């Protein structure tokens, strides 16, 4: 069995009217079986699609052949394809690879027929030119990924021993075959599967799909009372935003190093640098740190926050929002330049334009004496894909988005398995222990430290902070940045992360990169938990209270109010030198989780054109096996022999049964005999 080697690509289904395509994979309930064929070149496809005598085939291909051209040919000839297995490489392809579309979140941003249609559908700027759209195609066969290791080589060797074509002749039986199990329950689209969820034919109705979603992670420099919803008179808020999620073609390989981690690590570091400054010389405005989940799938998290603000389901409303500063992809790859993107449409409003110019000025001032420069794209260029677009759909709000690109993405691996630590230039000297790697300040960490310092200082000024000494003292800790990058992109199971979380969550830390796929609403993702606890530790304070009071969200037995404005987290802390016992403590912070579920599912508008309607299919067990299969003639001969043996056995049984009195009788004396 090779279950431990296989990863499967989950089925996400979208409403046709919104996305113009269905996103689905089909797989048999009993598993899909095919004869192994290692694809060596695109020219070799004819064997699979036309000339091979033993279809269907289970196609194994290296990542270099995982292209749109080949996948569309396999899709067209799916009657002869039982499944596809992609061998993931150990290093990134130099030419780049992005299975996303060329225009991410095309139909869910601000630009539309009613908001400057000339800027809609990436008419001005194609943001992701390398996007091949593979993630948005429909396939009639299962697709898996394998690591390129010794076990995978053994599978290939099975092919070369039994199935490899020599001199054009057909391979001889027995043939090496593979069976993949990845049956999924959902069908057609979101509207259909959600309707089927509501049909109860039994006492235990089956759920066939779940909405994508998670929780946004929020924190503010001044406490907010979460029991008091709606507008706050006199409250003005600057939102500092970043996205938490990413994805790739294969479900559990979503490293999101540049697309997600570079942005939210920068914002986490900035929030930490601002902790003392905002406490000692509190600015006039509140800074609200917002880490949005599900942004990859049509802005689930940001659209939910805007919806809650509009419907008085949040402690603030949109009237309280002064401006938005969003950090996007800021991995620099040796460059020292960042781009400040703005919306040309909202800037036609003079008051909005004035605030945007102030925000840009604050950013430029913050970059003085640092090894960075900030530049603006052409005034007529639209915003890149960003959470700010969802706020602008509601109303004109001053805002900027910081990115590492002028027009098209510099990220060659946008939303792919290759958007990893290697691509972000996180390299370590050889022979370092894991603990030494955790402490080693990489080039990526140095660059993000500079970017985070700019963001922190700009936020302080934008919030009304005017103390020049405090402003000068706002500096980001590069050691902390490198620890966060290591924890998210190399392995979360490290000594620094272990200090930040409760003991019951520490067992879930992994010796691998974090998977940034958003998941479904029934589950809390690893990034959400980690960012929640990191943000609490980096922006909160330690309070001297008991574990019981801490876990019950209070500072004393009679405290009934603190839980409404603060959150309390009992974390396991570090072990003192020469000791194995950790010193746990309680962290008080303003960190909160808010629901990141598309409003479409609350409104039951499963064909909504305003909100995300992504769902994920439920599936059975995921596993696979390889085995040798005999020829059809031998199978028929075996069947014939089996049938003959069965008939002979039945006839023999009948004969023995009919002659049982004779065959099994014993010599018995007459009953009248006496002795």
XYZ file of C-alpha atoms in Angstrom:
675
model
C 0.000 0.000 0.000
C 1.211 3.518 -0.716
C -1.333 5.657 1.127
C 1.424 7.551 2.945
C 2.883 8.704 -0.383
C -0.240 10.072 -1.987
C -1.794 13.488 -1.806
C -5.077 14.198 -3.502
C -6.563 17.317 -5.035
C -9.866 18.188 -3.364
C -13.000 19.089 -5.266
C -14.059 22.717 -4.932
C -17.214 23.590 -6.712
C -18.282 27.082 -7.753
C -21.468 28.529 -9.122
C -21.321 28.643 -12.908
C -22.855 32.073 -13.223
C -20.077 33.647 -11.163
C -16.994 31.782 -12.256
C -18.063 30.650 -15.712
C -16.682 27.173 -15.040
C -17.169 24.265 -12.711
C -14.279 23.194 -10.554
C -14.719 19.496 -9.980
C -12.930 16.170 -10.046
C -14.705 12.866 -10.564
C -13.642 9.628 -8.921
C -15.229 6.209 -8.628
C -16.713 5.062 -5.344
C -14.756 1.797 -5.543
C -11.556 3.453 -6.705
C -10.131 4.114 -10.165
C -7.895 1.443 -11.706
C -5.551 1.809 -14.635
C -2.402 0.365 -16.148
C 0.626 2.456 -15.164
C 2.176 4.611 -17.851
C 5.084 6.951 -17.159
C 4.743 9.876 -19.555
C 8.213 10.768 -20.821
C 7.262 13.539 -23.264
C 4.226 15.196 -24.783
C 4.780 13.181 -27.960
C 4.318 10.055 -25.843
C 0.667 11.023 -25.224
C -0.515 9.116 -28.301
C 0.128 5.845 -26.476
C -2.253 6.898 -23.716
C -4.889 8.557 -25.881
C -4.884 6.445 -29.051
C -2.542 3.521 -29.666
C -1.956 1.879 -26.290
C -3.688 -1.556 -26.249
C -4.468 -1.661 -22.497
C -6.574 1.348 -21.514
C -7.498 2.951 -19.233
C -4.097 4.248 -18.144
C -2.934 5.689 -14.845
C -0.574 8.404 -16.074
C 2.500 9.299 -14.019
C 4.226 12.480 -15.113
C 7.022 14.643 -13.808
C 6.244 18.235 -12.886
C 7.913 19.516 -16.080
C 5.105 17.852 -18.048
C 2.366 19.165 -15.774
C 1.351 21.828 -18.289
C -1.955 23.108 -19.601
C -1.268 21.655 -23.049
C -0.799 18.119 -21.731
C -3.586 18.304 -19.139
C -6.137 19.525 -21.693
C -5.238 16.634 -23.999
C -5.649 14.165 -21.138
C -8.952 15.801 -20.236
C -10.204 15.469 -23.817
C -9.247 11.796 -23.894
C -10.489 11.064 -20.393
C -12.236 7.833 -21.470
C -8.757 6.275 -21.753
C -7.372 7.958 -18.598
C -8.054 6.435 -15.169
C -6.102 9.055 -13.242
C -3.048 11.299 -13.159
C -0.190 11.256 -10.659
C 2.192 14.231 -10.642
C 5.665 13.734 -9.192
C 6.514 16.879 -7.228
C 10.095 18.059 -7.759
C 12.632 18.774 -5.052
C 13.365 22.248 -6.485
C 11.355 24.975 -8.194
C 11.091 25.134 -11.995
C 13.007 28.118 -13.337
C 10.365 29.024 -15.918
C 7.635 29.609 -13.334
C 4.270 27.915 -12.827
C 0.874 29.207 -11.690
C -2.296 27.072 -11.899
C -4.427 30.137 -11.086
C -6.050 32.305 -13.746
C -4.417 35.332 -15.331
C -6.967 37.575 -13.586
C -7.395 36.419 -9.939
C -10.787 37.073 -8.297
C -11.919 38.594 -11.569
C -15.634 38.748 -10.796
C -15.593 39.576 -7.091
C -13.507 42.744 -6.898
C -14.610 46.336 -7.224
C -14.151 46.799 -10.971
C -17.312 45.882 -12.826
C -19.895 47.161 -15.263
C -21.018 49.634 -12.613
C -17.547 50.674 -11.400
C -15.431 51.768 -14.345
C -15.953 48.814 -16.720
C -12.814 49.818 -18.632
C -10.793 48.563 -15.642
C -12.764 45.322 -15.184
C -11.586 41.832 -16.183
C -7.917 42.889 -16.148
C -8.439 44.955 -19.309
C -5.653 47.336 -18.279
C -3.276 45.023 -16.406
C -2.994 41.241 -16.608
C -1.879 40.602 -13.042
C -0.855 36.955 -13.318
C 0.479 36.448 -16.862
C 1.845 32.984 -16.047
C -1.559 31.752 -14.885
C -2.623 28.674 -16.856
C -6.026 28.187 -15.202
C -5.500 24.487 -14.439
C -7.068 24.898 -11.005
C -10.331 26.023 -12.577
C -10.850 23.167 -15.025
C -13.168 20.192 -14.594
C -11.617 16.725 -14.713
C -13.266 13.318 -15.041
C -10.473 11.459 -13.281
C -8.695 11.711 -9.903
C -5.393 13.537 -9.597
C -2.700 12.889 -7.015
C 0.750 14.159 -6.169
C 3.735 12.055 -5.136
C 6.982 13.107 -3.527
C 10.033 12.370 -5.630
C 11.603 9.824 -3.272
C 12.690 6.188 -3.216
C 9.133 4.859 -2.969
C 8.115 6.850 -6.041
C 11.122 5.491 -7.889
C 9.958 1.994 -6.950
C 6.579 2.709 -8.536
C 8.296 3.919 -11.695
C 10.498 0.829 -11.667
C 7.384 -1.326 -11.633
C 6.395 0.404 -14.875
C 9.805 -0.091 -16.475
C 9.888 -3.761 -15.436
C 6.446 -4.648 -16.766
C 4.878 -1.927 -18.940
C 7.707 -0.167 -20.770
C 7.431 -0.301 -24.562
C 10.590 -1.659 -26.203
C 11.148 -1.152 -29.953
C 7.491 -0.338 -30.508
C 6.236 -3.734 -29.321
C 3.382 -4.042 -26.856
C 4.354 -4.921 -23.292
C 3.756 -8.480 -22.129
C 1.575 -9.516 -19.213
C 1.526 -9.292 -16.263
C 1.256 -5.485 -16.290
C 1.795 -3.066 -13.419
C -1.419 -1.250 -12.457
C -2.480 1.319 -9.881
C -5.728 1.873 -8.017
C -6.558 5.273 -6.493
C -9.333 5.905 -3.973
C -10.571 9.475 -3.633
C -14.334 9.392 -4.008
C -16.054 12.725 -3.398
C -19.720 13.263 -2.651
C -20.582 16.644 -4.155
C -21.821 17.100 -7.718
C -22.392 19.811 -10.310
C -22.186 23.089 -8.400
C -22.656 24.826 -5.052
C -26.403 25.390 -5.458
C -26.987 21.692 -6.133
C -24.836 20.329 -3.331
C -26.193 22.797 -0.756
C -29.727 21.825 -1.743
C -28.852 18.162 -1.297
C -27.430 18.960 2.136
C -30.930 20.000 3.146
C -32.679 16.857 1.922
C -33.293 14.437 4.788
C -34.095 10.905 3.676
C -32.912 9.245 6.885
C -32.306 9.820 10.563
C -28.646 10.445 9.710
C -28.680 12.706 6.628
C -25.445 12.877 4.681
C -23.712 16.194 4.096
C -22.112 16.244 0.660
C -20.293 19.595 0.715
C -19.283 22.403 3.073
C -18.733 26.129 2.511
C -15.145 27.305 2.507
C -14.408 29.507 5.475
C -12.546 30.021 8.717
C -12.029 33.013 11.011
C -10.496 36.432 10.504
C -7.978 37.389 13.195
C -8.439 40.936 14.514
C -6.767 43.127 17.129
C -6.913 46.822 17.931
C -4.607 49.287 19.640
C -7.563 50.354 21.824
C -9.995 47.786 23.250
C -13.340 47.391 21.501
C -16.443 46.156 23.304
C -17.664 43.259 21.194
C -21.076 43.207 22.866
C -21.790 46.732 21.622
C -22.370 46.466 17.871
C -22.649 49.200 15.274
C -21.435 52.768 14.935
C -19.170 54.289 17.591
C -19.511 58.043 17.850
C -16.139 59.772 17.795
C -14.238 56.575 16.903
C -11.919 56.713 13.894
C -10.108 53.581 12.772
C -7.196 52.884 10.444
C -7.392 49.312 9.170
C -4.054 47.554 8.621
C -4.828 44.447 6.572
C -3.159 41.340 5.172
C -4.431 38.027 3.868
C -3.844 34.721 5.667
C -4.555 32.124 2.996
C -3.136 30.752 -0.196
C -3.621 27.611 -2.261
C -2.083 25.397 -4.908
C -3.342 22.748 -7.283
C -2.935 20.063 -4.626
C -4.877 20.616 -1.440
C -2.324 20.112 1.321
C 0.662 21.720 -0.423
C -0.122 25.434 -0.138
C 3.024 27.112 1.248
C 1.988 30.638 0.151
C 5.387 32.122 1.006
C 5.090 35.267 -1.079
C 1.358 35.375 -1.807
C 0.394 35.243 1.891
C 3.227 34.855 4.435
C 5.347 37.794 3.263
C 2.405 40.136 3.854
C 1.016 38.897 7.143
C 4.473 38.356 8.700
C 5.253 41.976 7.806
C 2.028 43.117 9.494
C 2.645 40.957 12.586
C 6.115 42.443 12.938
C 4.756 45.975 12.496
C 2.070 45.364 15.122
C 4.728 44.240 17.599
C 6.886 47.291 16.873
C 3.868 49.544 17.518
C 2.939 48.006 20.873
C 4.996 50.300 23.088
C 4.496 53.419 20.966
C 0.694 53.127 20.952
C 0.590 52.460 24.700
C 2.981 55.202 25.787
C 1.797 57.924 23.371
C -1.624 56.793 22.210
C -2.545 58.167 18.755
C -5.888 59.838 18.132
C -7.140 57.008 15.933
C -7.366 53.304 16.654
C -5.387 50.897 14.493
C -7.338 47.736 13.676
C -5.108 44.863 12.568
C -7.097 42.596 10.261
C -5.815 39.226 8.998
C -8.350 37.999 6.458
C -9.009 34.344 5.703
C -10.348 32.986 2.407
C -9.217 35.927 0.269
C -7.988 33.535 -2.415
C -11.570 32.408 -2.978
C -13.220 35.710 -3.898
C -12.428 37.648 -0.733
C -14.368 35.555 1.795
C -12.887 37.198 4.899
C -12.921 40.852 3.849
C -16.377 40.651 2.287
C -17.656 39.180 5.545
C -16.169 41.972 7.660
C -17.655 44.611 5.350
C -21.021 42.828 5.490
C -20.919 42.713 9.297
C -20.020 46.395 9.469
C -22.894 47.270 7.163
C -25.372 45.217 9.168
C -24.365 46.246 12.711
C -22.855 42.868 13.520
C -19.446 44.315 14.421
C -18.322 46.841 17.076
C -17.644 49.376 14.290
C -19.276 50.363 11.031
C -17.897 51.720 7.780
C -18.436 55.295 8.957
C -15.791 54.624 11.605
C -13.202 53.572 8.990
C -10.799 56.423 8.277
C -8.471 54.620 5.857
C -7.014 51.249 4.900
C -3.367 50.232 4.554
C -2.990 46.741 3.108
C 0.199 44.710 2.819
C 0.216 42.325 -0.115
C 3.073 40.415 -1.725
C 6.218 42.090 -0.406
C 8.898 39.444 -0.912
C 11.712 41.429 -2.488
C 14.157 38.876 -4.000
C 17.145 41.190 -3.678
C 15.264 44.321 -4.732
C 14.848 47.387 -2.501
C 11.712 48.859 -4.027
C 8.055 48.613 -3.085
C 5.040 49.909 -4.992
C 2.101 51.790 -3.474
C -1.082 50.956 -5.398
C -4.246 53.036 -5.202
C -7.691 53.077 -6.820
C -7.981 55.716 -9.569
C -11.796 55.735 -9.445
C -12.274 56.597 -5.761
C -9.477 59.163 -6.016
C -11.671 61.229 -8.313
C -13.355 62.203 -5.056
C -11.277 65.138 -3.761
C -11.592 64.242 -0.062
C -10.603 60.622 -0.710
C -7.699 61.713 -2.887
C -6.468 64.080 -0.182
C -6.368 61.304 2.431
C -4.698 58.896 0.001
C -1.977 61.464 -0.697
C -1.437 61.913 3.050
C -1.095 58.182 3.486
C 1.427 57.965 0.646
C 3.338 60.874 2.162
C 3.418 59.079 5.524
C 4.804 55.968 3.851
C 7.505 57.924 2.027
C 8.493 59.732 5.219
C 8.709 56.405 7.031
C 11.120 55.072 4.418
C 13.672 57.819 5.011
C 17.039 56.552 6.259
C 16.064 52.987 5.316
C 17.380 50.956 2.404
C 14.046 51.106 0.637
C 12.254 53.282 -1.852
C 8.524 53.537 -2.469
C 7.099 54.290 -5.877
C 3.642 54.753 -7.363
C 2.385 53.071 -10.528
C 0.604 55.037 -13.216
C -2.352 56.969 -11.793
C -4.737 55.252 -14.228
C -3.717 51.733 -13.219
C -6.347 49.862 -11.176
C -5.762 48.143 -7.854
C -4.260 44.658 -7.978
C -6.312 41.841 -6.395
C -6.657 42.958 -2.760
C -9.022 43.060 0.208
C -9.310 46.835 -0.191
C -11.446 46.204 -3.259
C -14.225 44.782 -1.076
C -14.287 47.936 1.054
C -14.441 50.050 -2.094
C -17.417 48.047 -3.310
C -19.270 49.360 -0.270
C -18.123 52.999 -0.418
C -15.162 55.231 -1.367
C -12.623 54.707 1.423
C -9.070 56.093 1.264
C -6.615 53.249 1.019
C -3.388 51.922 -0.442
C -1.991 48.462 -1.132
C 1.747 47.852 -0.798
C 3.138 45.293 -3.261
C 6.485 44.284 -4.723
C 5.325 44.777 -8.313
C 4.444 47.711 -10.523
C 2.033 46.041 -12.924
C 2.100 42.246 -13.383
C 3.043 40.042 -10.418
C 6.724 39.361 -9.961
C 5.658 36.124 -8.239
C 6.375 33.393 -10.812
C 4.644 30.767 -8.680
C 1.452 32.543 -7.640
C -0.902 30.135 -5.814
C 1.237 27.082 -6.532
C 3.248 24.517 -4.577
C 6.428 26.348 -5.612
C 5.566 29.562 -3.744
C 7.743 28.342 -0.882
C 10.673 29.232 1.347
C 13.127 28.561 -1.467
C 11.429 31.144 -3.673
C 11.374 33.713 -0.854
C 15.173 33.406 -0.637
C 15.186 31.735 2.768
C 18.512 29.958 2.541
C 20.659 28.763 5.430
C 24.364 27.928 5.715
C 25.032 24.180 5.637
C 25.257 22.074 8.787
C 23.063 24.339 10.939
C 20.873 22.590 13.493
C 17.117 23.355 13.419
C 17.551 25.599 16.459
C 20.382 27.485 14.728
C 18.267 27.872 11.592
C 15.476 29.307 13.722
C 17.818 32.042 14.951
C 19.675 32.666 11.679
C 18.625 35.960 10.066
C 18.042 35.257 6.377
C 18.093 37.775 3.548
C 14.305 37.432 3.317
C 13.980 38.364 6.991
C 16.230 41.398 6.575
C 14.135 42.677 3.663
C 10.804 42.141 5.437
C 12.194 43.840 8.557
C 12.749 47.006 6.541
C 9.296 46.743 4.964
C 7.650 46.189 8.361
C 9.447 49.201 9.847
C 8.044 51.396 7.064
C 4.542 50.021 7.654
C 4.734 50.481 11.435
C 5.928 54.074 11.270
C 3.378 54.968 8.601
C 0.542 53.448 10.649
C 1.613 55.408 13.724
C 1.566 58.672 11.776
C -1.647 57.802 9.923
C -3.343 57.096 13.245
C -2.447 60.578 14.426
C 0.712 59.778 16.368
C 2.809 62.928 16.627
C 5.542 62.119 19.144
C 8.782 62.298 17.124
C 10.740 60.342 19.732
C 8.241 57.492 19.687
C 8.238 57.533 15.885
C 12.020 57.299 15.772
C 11.989 54.415 18.244
C 9.625 52.308 16.129
C 11.906 49.612 14.743
C 11.120 46.034 13.836
C 13.096 43.164 15.367
C 14.740 41.183 12.538
C 15.292 38.224 14.893
C 11.561 37.919 15.420
C 10.858 38.209 11.682
C 13.238 35.373 10.872
C 11.663 33.216 13.603
C 8.195 33.797 12.168
C 9.319 32.982 8.634
C 10.990 29.796 9.855
C 7.896 28.797 11.826
C 5.470 29.322 8.962
C 7.597 28.267 5.984
C 9.972 25.622 7.352
C 8.342 24.025 10.393
C 5.940 25.279 13.035
C 7.205 22.741 15.570
C 10.023 24.893 16.943
C 10.987 26.224 20.346
C 9.782 29.795 19.691
C 6.302 28.857 18.492
C 5.984 26.359 21.347
C 6.343 29.201 23.857
C 3.493 31.133 22.250
C 0.722 28.523 22.299
C -1.198 26.484 24.891
C 0.042 23.007 25.682
C -3.007 21.345 24.083
C -2.278 23.072 20.762
C 1.497 22.509 20.881
C 0.998 18.850 19.985
C -0.447 19.966 16.635
C 2.674 21.873 15.575
C 4.228 20.221 12.529
C 7.713 19.447 11.250
C 6.800 20.845 7.842
C 5.685 24.157 6.282
C 2.253 25.448 7.199
C -0.568 24.674 4.781
C -2.330 27.970 4.024
C -5.416 26.501 2.375
C -8.450 28.048 4.075
C -10.375 24.806 4.649
C -14.054 24.553 5.516
C -16.136 26.249 8.174
C -16.231 23.183 10.440
C -12.473 23.353 10.951
C -10.060 25.994 12.239
C -6.942 26.092 10.126
C -3.416 25.988 11.511
C -2.539 29.499 10.227
C -5.541 31.005 12.031
C -4.532 29.468 15.363
C -0.892 30.415 14.969
C -1.564 34.019 13.965
C -4.117 34.370 16.752
C -1.606 33.357 19.432
C 1.332 35.159 17.865
C -0.642 38.390 17.577
C -1.757 38.099 21.208
C 1.815 37.580 22.412
C 3.227 40.335 20.214
C 0.643 43.005 21.028
C -0.683 41.948 24.449
C 0.629 42.072 27.999
C 1.308 39.437 30.636
C -1.126 39.510 33.566
C -0.517 37.839 36.905
C -3.674 35.760 37.309
C -4.396 32.089 37.827
C -4.812 29.607 35.006
C -8.464 29.095 35.974
C -9.258 32.803 35.807
C -7.310 33.172 32.575
C -9.145 30.351 30.840
C -12.468 31.697 32.116
C -11.738 35.121 30.590
C -11.573 37.113 33.826
C -9.041 38.781 36.104
C -10.814 37.823 39.307
C -13.729 35.814 40.618
C -16.079 38.801 40.418
C -14.828 40.182 37.093
C -17.747 40.156 34.634
C -16.666 42.911 32.240
C -13.111 42.228 31.076
C -14.155 39.403 28.757
C -16.120 41.872 26.631
C -13.074 43.978 25.751
C -10.087 41.652 26.218
C -9.235 38.060 25.435
C -7.119 35.953 27.797
C -4.861 33.125 26.647
C -2.941 30.698 28.839
C 0.260 29.811 26.980
C 2.873 27.280 28.016
C 5.857 29.656 27.880
C 9.528 28.704 27.859
C 11.526 26.478 30.155
C 14.168 28.276 32.262
C 17.839 27.295 31.754
C 18.719 23.895 33.233
C 15.045 23.015 33.591
C 12.519 20.991 31.624
C 9.466 22.550 33.286
C 7.879 25.359 31.292
C 6.727 28.517 33.048
C 3.195 29.110 31.762
C 1.530 32.517 31.932
C -1.574 34.440 30.889
C -1.588 36.920 28.002
C -4.211 39.660 27.879
C -4.802 41.199 24.465
C -7.443 42.673 22.186
C -7.179 39.753 19.754
C -10.509 38.404 18.541
C -11.708 35.957 15.934
C -14.523 36.991 13.631
C -16.365 34.693 11.270
C -14.889 34.395 7.778
C -17.864 32.764 6.079
C -19.308 34.227 2.921
C -22.606 36.061 3.567
C -24.069 34.095 0.654
C -24.441 31.046 2.921
C -26.207 32.987 5.672
C -28.496 34.538 3.078
C -28.878 31.168 1.298
C -28.036 32.901 -1.974
C -26.030 30.058 -3.491
C -25.930 31.673 -6.939
C -24.925 35.086 -5.607
C -22.980 37.427 -7.855
C -22.017 39.644 -4.923
C -20.411 37.146 -2.558
C -18.162 34.098 -2.724
C -19.990 30.784 -3.079
C -17.092 28.326 -2.930
C -17.719 24.939 -1.364
C -15.621 21.839 -0.847
C -16.840 18.291 -1.401
C -16.758 15.731 1.364
C -14.785 12.648 0.446
C -14.091 9.099 1.470
C -10.736 7.682 2.519
C -7.740 8.641 0.395
C -5.430 5.808 -0.501
C -3.802 3.939 -3.354
C -2.098 0.684 -4.243
C -0.057 -0.861 -7.042
C -0.335 -4.465 -8.182
C 0.247 -6.747 -11.164
C -2.680 -7.490 -13.453
C -2.917 -10.566 -15.657
C -3.884 -10.612 -19.333
C -7.542 -10.682 -20.331
C -7.114 -14.185 -21.783
C -5.569 -15.475 -18.547
C -8.319 -13.810 -16.545
C -10.965 -15.498 -18.722
C -9.152 -18.831 -18.448
C -8.995 -18.435 -14.681
C -12.671 -17.560 -14.634
C -13.498 -20.553 -16.832
C -11.526 -22.930 -14.644
C -13.206 -21.464 -11.594
C -16.661 -21.917 -13.093
C -15.820 -25.482 -14.138
C -14.576 -26.305 -10.646
C -17.753 -24.775 -9.198
C -20.009 -26.833 -11.515
C -18.027 -29.988 -10.809
C -18.270 -29.317 -7.082
C -22.041 -28.819 -7.304
C -22.479 -32.019 -9.345
C -20.285 -33.992 -6.942
C -22.197 -32.579 -3.992
C -25.526 -33.569 -5.618
C -24.344 -37.112 -6.336
C -22.991 -37.598 -2.854
C -26.172 -36.173 -1.341
C -28.445 -38.452 -3.434
C -26.426 -41.553 -2.483
C -25.939 -40.546 1.120
C -28.047 -43.453 2.475
C -25.811 -45.932 0.713
C -22.494 -44.176 1.148
C -22.888 -43.323 4.783
C -25.077 -46.181 6.083
C -23.622 -48.418 8.834
C -24.380 -52.076 9.644
C -27.157 -52.012 12.253
C -28.827 -55.024 13.882
C -32.587 -55.612 13.543
C -34.640 -53.948 16.198
C -36.197 -57.290 17.198
C -32.920 -58.830 18.156
C -32.595 -59.951 21.787
C -29.722 -60.939 23.895
